[in-house]
Amino acid sequence: MNSALRYLVITTACLFAFAQNGLAGTFSNLTSKFDRSLATFDPIGKHIRAPIEKAIPRLKFSGSLKQSSDMLLEKKGNGGGLAEKDFRFLQLQNLLEVETSYFIDHGLDINATAHVLYDGAYGWQGGTQLNADESNRNNEIYNNSERVLREFYLSYRKPKFDLKLGKQQVAWGKMDGQFIDIVNSMDRRESAQLESEDYEYRRLPTWMANATYYFQKTTIQALYIIDFEHDRNAAPGSPWGDTNLPVTTHNIDLGTSRPKASTFRDHQYGLRIDRSAGGLTYGVVYMYAWDKNPVERVTGRATYLDGGIQKYSLKLKSRHERVHHIGATADYATTIQNVPWIGNLPTVLRVEALYTNGVRVTDSDKRAAALSGASTDGTSKRDTLRAAVAIEFALPARTTFIFQGSWYQTLNHKEGLGPALGGGIGDEWSLIPLVHVSRPFAFSKDRMKLEVTAFPLISGSDTGWGGIKTKVRLRYQFSQFINGEFRYTGYDSGDSGDYYGHFNKYDNVGWELNYEF
Amino acid sequence: MNSNFLKGTLEKHSRLICLTIIASIFTFNSSASAEQTWRTVEQLSAEDKELFDPTISVARDPQIPYLPAEKFPFSAPYTAEEMGYRSASAAHIARWSHSMADVFGVITSSGYLNQGEWACFIDNKTSGGMLGHMYDQPAGEELGRWMLYETFPPENDGAQQLWIPKRSDMETPQKLDFFYYSPSMRRVRRMPEPRRDQRFPNNAQSLDDVMGRDPWEFEWELLGTDVIHESMRFPKTRQSVTVNDAERGFTEVQVSDIKMMGSEFPHYRPDGGVDTWVLKATAKKDWLPDYNEDHLIVWVEKKTFFILRREKYGKDGRLMLVETRMAKHENPSMGDEGYASFMSLYWNVDHDLLSYSFHDNHKVREWSEEQKTTIFTAEFMPREWLFEPMKSQLRVQSPDEFFLRPHRYLGRFPKHRSTSISPEIEARYKLQEAAQTLVFEKE
């Protein structure tokens, strides 16, 4: 048994023991008193929310305070990067969210959401490896209006029509992971540990017009997106920063050009049509968008001297590329009869797919040619396909079982292509057959819930097994206002070049405390 | 007798005398309440015998053979099966189009309190009542649409559920199409229907408790009659509640004034009691394979057949749950079928878990075509539009204000009822009866 697993087993056993003994044994009187005193513990709700809403009846005020921490189980570096990490905490985040909605007139509201985030991982640990806060303060604390004022939009609603104007986020899709959820960019500071339930806090809202028409069984949504936000990947010097980045290069980086809100032709457009028919609901999406990650293009050559010998390097300019996304989504519900030992089995089937046309990728063959003087920008264009099929069962004992097969494919793939939006992960195709099981525990009166999710990764045609991510969560409801969670995330097997294998030494445990008011 | 001696004796033994007097009062009261209120079928009064038809096998409907041939609501004398069908009319969610604030909560034996508040909009797609439920739609078709908007606790504010109840039968067992919108995920997800016989997480209610049970899935037997004097019980710490009356708005009501069948019910006994039929409903194995509940025992009001009390028993014969309810005549146009559940309490005996549900601000509705096609759809949910706020002040403010565990009715119908509970819960129950407030673990 490796050390990570040992930690998990011991901690889980302690929690179980505490819960069982705590509720039914020696400490039950104490926990009973604690439960009753916590039942009405809502200081911000009582002393801030209620007086504000009383003073301004048209204002709705709510929010949450969340503390999230993740701690590495070992400090060893991974194969391709650091020999030893000088930090233990991957995050010590404190997030205050305040949501307000002001009722102007019937069907007309103005909404704002503000975030204040402080991550103590940078300031509370010694060492020098975590320094991404120096290059961008937002890694440690949100310090500009773009991050603090998260959403701000005017909402106009009629029974058959919705219009939202302003800074907002739009979530398309309903699967675990992003398939047709393509509208907003994402703050991916947690890298491989970014989960679907984090998207709400990690999407990067943009300024847009969002109109929806509701017909009888059909809904049409149109998006006109003025603003552009690119994905923020884990920065070098951040806990999840790529430790394999090359330190020096002779290539000349000419920076990144990004789409501009002030340029009409840079704007993005989206369309979504949904329809329901009995047990089946389905929809299609189209988006004329930008690749949210820039691609390096060769703009020319430069020379440099290496030991007195003149050599060539590349002049590289990164820029975002236009893509067409076409997607589909469907789900179907049924009850399977007379399943042995189970009886009737309620079941839902979900499908989502996204085809992306015109994804620009770096091409090592063409870059080599460019270095030799050929006229090429060092990139190729490919189409990609990502799709997922999920089946969810409602099993006895309030147990939920989900299997989701997620497929990522780069069409016309060849060796030497760089990462492609929506394509295989470092290879032609990738498959993640996700398995999720969750159930509450009756001994805790369902306040404690265990969730186990496994994300194995298989890629082809070269890589094969790419490692597995395992997530175990133990959630606990302290009161109707406060909940908490203890979690373990493990990354096992795979090579240092694989998506999960790369984080082989990143097994971590974490906890979260969330107060909603 | 020497007056000084008498005076001295009185003074000396005053405490003992007081206790004796109090004990006598209690003895008198308990003997009054111990007076047998229940009768078996063999002991039925002549009047009740006239209303009861002991026939077990009656003619069946030629189109839907599992239904009786006689059309609902039937006519007296009633068979036990017909009484069961009549009782099914009063489901937890009324079988007509309406809106209401559903305020509910759960409390554990340690005093952990968790509550919710939903604005509920119900569009009934049948002609209403049990008759519409039975005949209007073929199996697999929608019976209605329920749009449920969560407003409390803050964590769930804006979450929504769309329930699409379906007419089910043996070949088409799906009872519900279920969509959930999570504001934190900003996604509508179609969910599997919850298992019918399993309590919801952190609740004592099951899906069938909320949606109602189809009477054709059970064998019905009349056990006798009984008189109920009290169903849900408020603790002594909660003397009044503020209800949101559809006509009068927020109104403070003394809990002692809240009656089991509502204030206008004309059939109360002089002592305030309500006459009930007591029925046993046994789950049919071919209809409900692997169903957790072996049988139910229900107390239904004699005139309206409104269920005032229901007990669930497991396959091992143990008492699983006691449900008590109070009604209000919310839809007079439907006559006796117009009674809806106003308050209900569910006591999960296995876990000593108590859930309550208040249906406040009930309004009978006739939804416009535009409302039907916009509000009651999965696509409406991401709009996070509570188009008509439904406010309520019925939430419990602290664990001490929670409802008492229901009466146990020890000794009633002993051949059919097992009233035994674990010694630990038994002890807690006795302390509760003495204190008239909930008593928690190791208190």
Short mmCIF file of N, CA, C and O in Angstrom, two decimals, chain B residues 9 33 61 64 75 130 144 156 163 216 226 235 239 242-243 248 259 271 293 298-299 319 324 336 354 381 391 397-398:
data_model
loop_
_atom_site.label_atom_id
_atom_site.label_comp_id
_atom_site.label_asym_id
_atom_site.label_seq_id
_atom_site.Cartn_x
_atom_site.Cartn_y
_atom_site.Cartn_z
N THR B 9 -52.12 17.88 60.06
CA THR B 9 -51.92 16.81 59.07
C THR B 9 -51.84 17.38 57.67
O THR B 9 -51.00 17.00 56.85
N SER B 33 -58.45 8.77 28.14
CA SER B 33 -57.87 8.58 26.82
C SER B 33 -57.68 7.11 26.51
O SER B 33 -57.60 6.71 25.37
N ASP B 61 -63.11 -3.22 -14.57
CA ASP B 61 -63.28 -2.34 -15.72
C ASP B 61 -62.89 -3.10 -17.00
O ASP B 61 -61.80 -3.70 -17.04
N ILE B 64 -59.60 -1.29 -18.50
CA ILE B 64 -58.42 -1.33 -17.63
C ILE B 64 -58.73 -2.32 -16.51
O ILE B 64 -59.26 -1.94 -15.45
N SER B 75 -70.13 4.47 -4.73
CA SER B 75 -71.23 4.83 -3.84
C SER B 75 -71.29 3.81 -2.71
O SER B 75 -70.89 2.66 -2.88
N MET B 130 -58.97 12.15 -8.42
CA MET B 130 -58.54 10.76 -8.64
C MET B 130 -59.12 10.20 -9.93
O MET B 130 -58.47 9.39 -10.60
N GLY B 144 -49.20 15.68 -15.35
CA GLY B 144 -49.08 17.08 -14.99
C GLY B 144 -47.63 17.52 -15.04
O GLY B 144 -46.75 16.75 -15.47
N ASN B 156 -29.21 26.61 -1.73
CA ASN B 156 -30.05 26.09 -2.81
C ASN B 156 -30.89 27.16 -3.48
O ASN B 156 -31.70 26.84 -4.35
N TRP B 163 -40.80 18.31 -12.13
CA TRP B 163 -41.30 16.95 -11.98
C TRP B 163 -42.42 16.76 -13.01
O TRP B 163 -43.34 17.59 -13.08
N TRP B 216 -54.20 0.69 -7.10
CA TRP B 216 -54.26 -0.62 -7.75
C TRP B 216 -52.99 -1.45 -7.52
O TRP B 216 -52.95 -2.61 -7.88
N ASP B 226 -61.81 3.93 13.99
CA ASP B 226 -61.10 4.51 15.12
C ASP B 226 -61.49 5.99 15.21
O ASP B 226 -62.06 6.56 14.26
N PRO B 235 -44.94 21.54 19.79
CA PRO B 235 -44.38 21.49 21.14
C PRO B 235 -44.91 22.67 21.95
O PRO B 235 -45.46 23.62 21.39
N GLN B 239 -46.42 28.26 20.43
CA GLN B 239 -47.83 28.46 20.74
C GLN B 239 -48.62 29.02 19.56
O GLN B 239 -49.83 28.92 19.51
N THR B 242 -47.45 31.77 11.99
CA THR B 242 -47.96 32.76 11.05
C THR B 242 -48.16 32.07 9.71
O THR B 242 -47.18 31.68 9.07
N VAL B 243 -49.41 31.92 9.34
CA VAL B 243 -49.69 31.26 8.06
C VAL B 243 -49.96 32.33 7.00
O VAL B 243 -50.40 33.44 7.31
N ARG B 248 -56.24 36.25 3.22
CA ARG B 248 -55.98 37.25 4.27
C ARG B 248 -54.51 37.63 4.42
O ARG B 248 -54.16 38.50 5.19
N LYS B 259 -57.15 22.84 13.41
CA LYS B 259 -57.85 21.57 13.57
C LYS B 259 -57.45 20.59 12.48
O LYS B 259 -57.05 21.00 11.39
N ASP B 271 -66.32 16.01 20.98
CA ASP B 271 -65.06 16.18 21.72
C ASP B 271 -63.91 16.60 20.80
O ASP B 271 -62.75 16.63 21.21
N GLU B 293 -41.71 -1.49 1.39
CA GLU B 293 -42.83 -1.46 2.33
C GLU B 293 -43.72 -2.69 2.11
O GLU B 293 -44.25 -2.86 1.01
N VAL B 298 -53.61 2.70 7.30
CA VAL B 298 -54.00 4.10 7.15
C VAL B 298 -55.31 4.39 7.88
O VAL B 298 -56.22 3.57 7.88
N TRP B 299 -55.33 5.55 8.49
CA TRP B 299 -56.53 6.04 9.15
C TRP B 299 -57.13 7.10 8.21
O TRP B 299 -56.46 8.13 7.96
N LEU B 319 -42.26 -1.64 12.43
CA LEU B 319 -42.79 -0.31 12.12
C LEU B 319 -41.65 0.54 11.56
O LEU B 319 -40.63 0.73 12.22
N THR B 324 -48.38 11.62 10.04
CA THR B 324 -49.64 12.21 10.48
C THR B 324 -49.89 13.47 9.66
O THR B 324 -48.94 14.14 9.25
N ASP B 336 -65.83 16.88 -1.45
CA ASP B 336 -65.05 16.10 -0.48
C ASP B 336 -63.63 15.86 -0.96
O ASP B 336 -62.72 15.59 -0.16
N LEU B 354 -37.24 12.95 11.95
CA LEU B 354 -38.56 13.57 11.79
C LEU B 354 -38.53 14.59 10.66
O LEU B 354 -37.65 15.44 10.61
N MET B 381 -35.95 26.74 -16.56
CA MET B 381 -35.20 26.73 -15.29
C MET B 381 -33.93 27.58 -15.31
O MET B 381 -33.66 28.30 -14.36
N LYS B 391 -44.16 33.53 -0.43
CA LYS B 391 -43.49 33.70 0.85
C LYS B 391 -44.20 32.91 1.96
O LYS B 391 -45.39 32.70 1.92
N GLN B 397 -37.85 27.92 13.85
CA GLN B 397 -36.73 28.82 14.13
C GLN B 397 -35.59 28.18 14.90
O GLN B 397 -34.46 28.64 14.86
N SER B 398 -35.90 27.13 15.63
CA SER B 398 -34.84 26.43 16.38
C SER B 398 -35.28 24.99 16.60
O SER B 398 -36.48 24.69 16.53
#
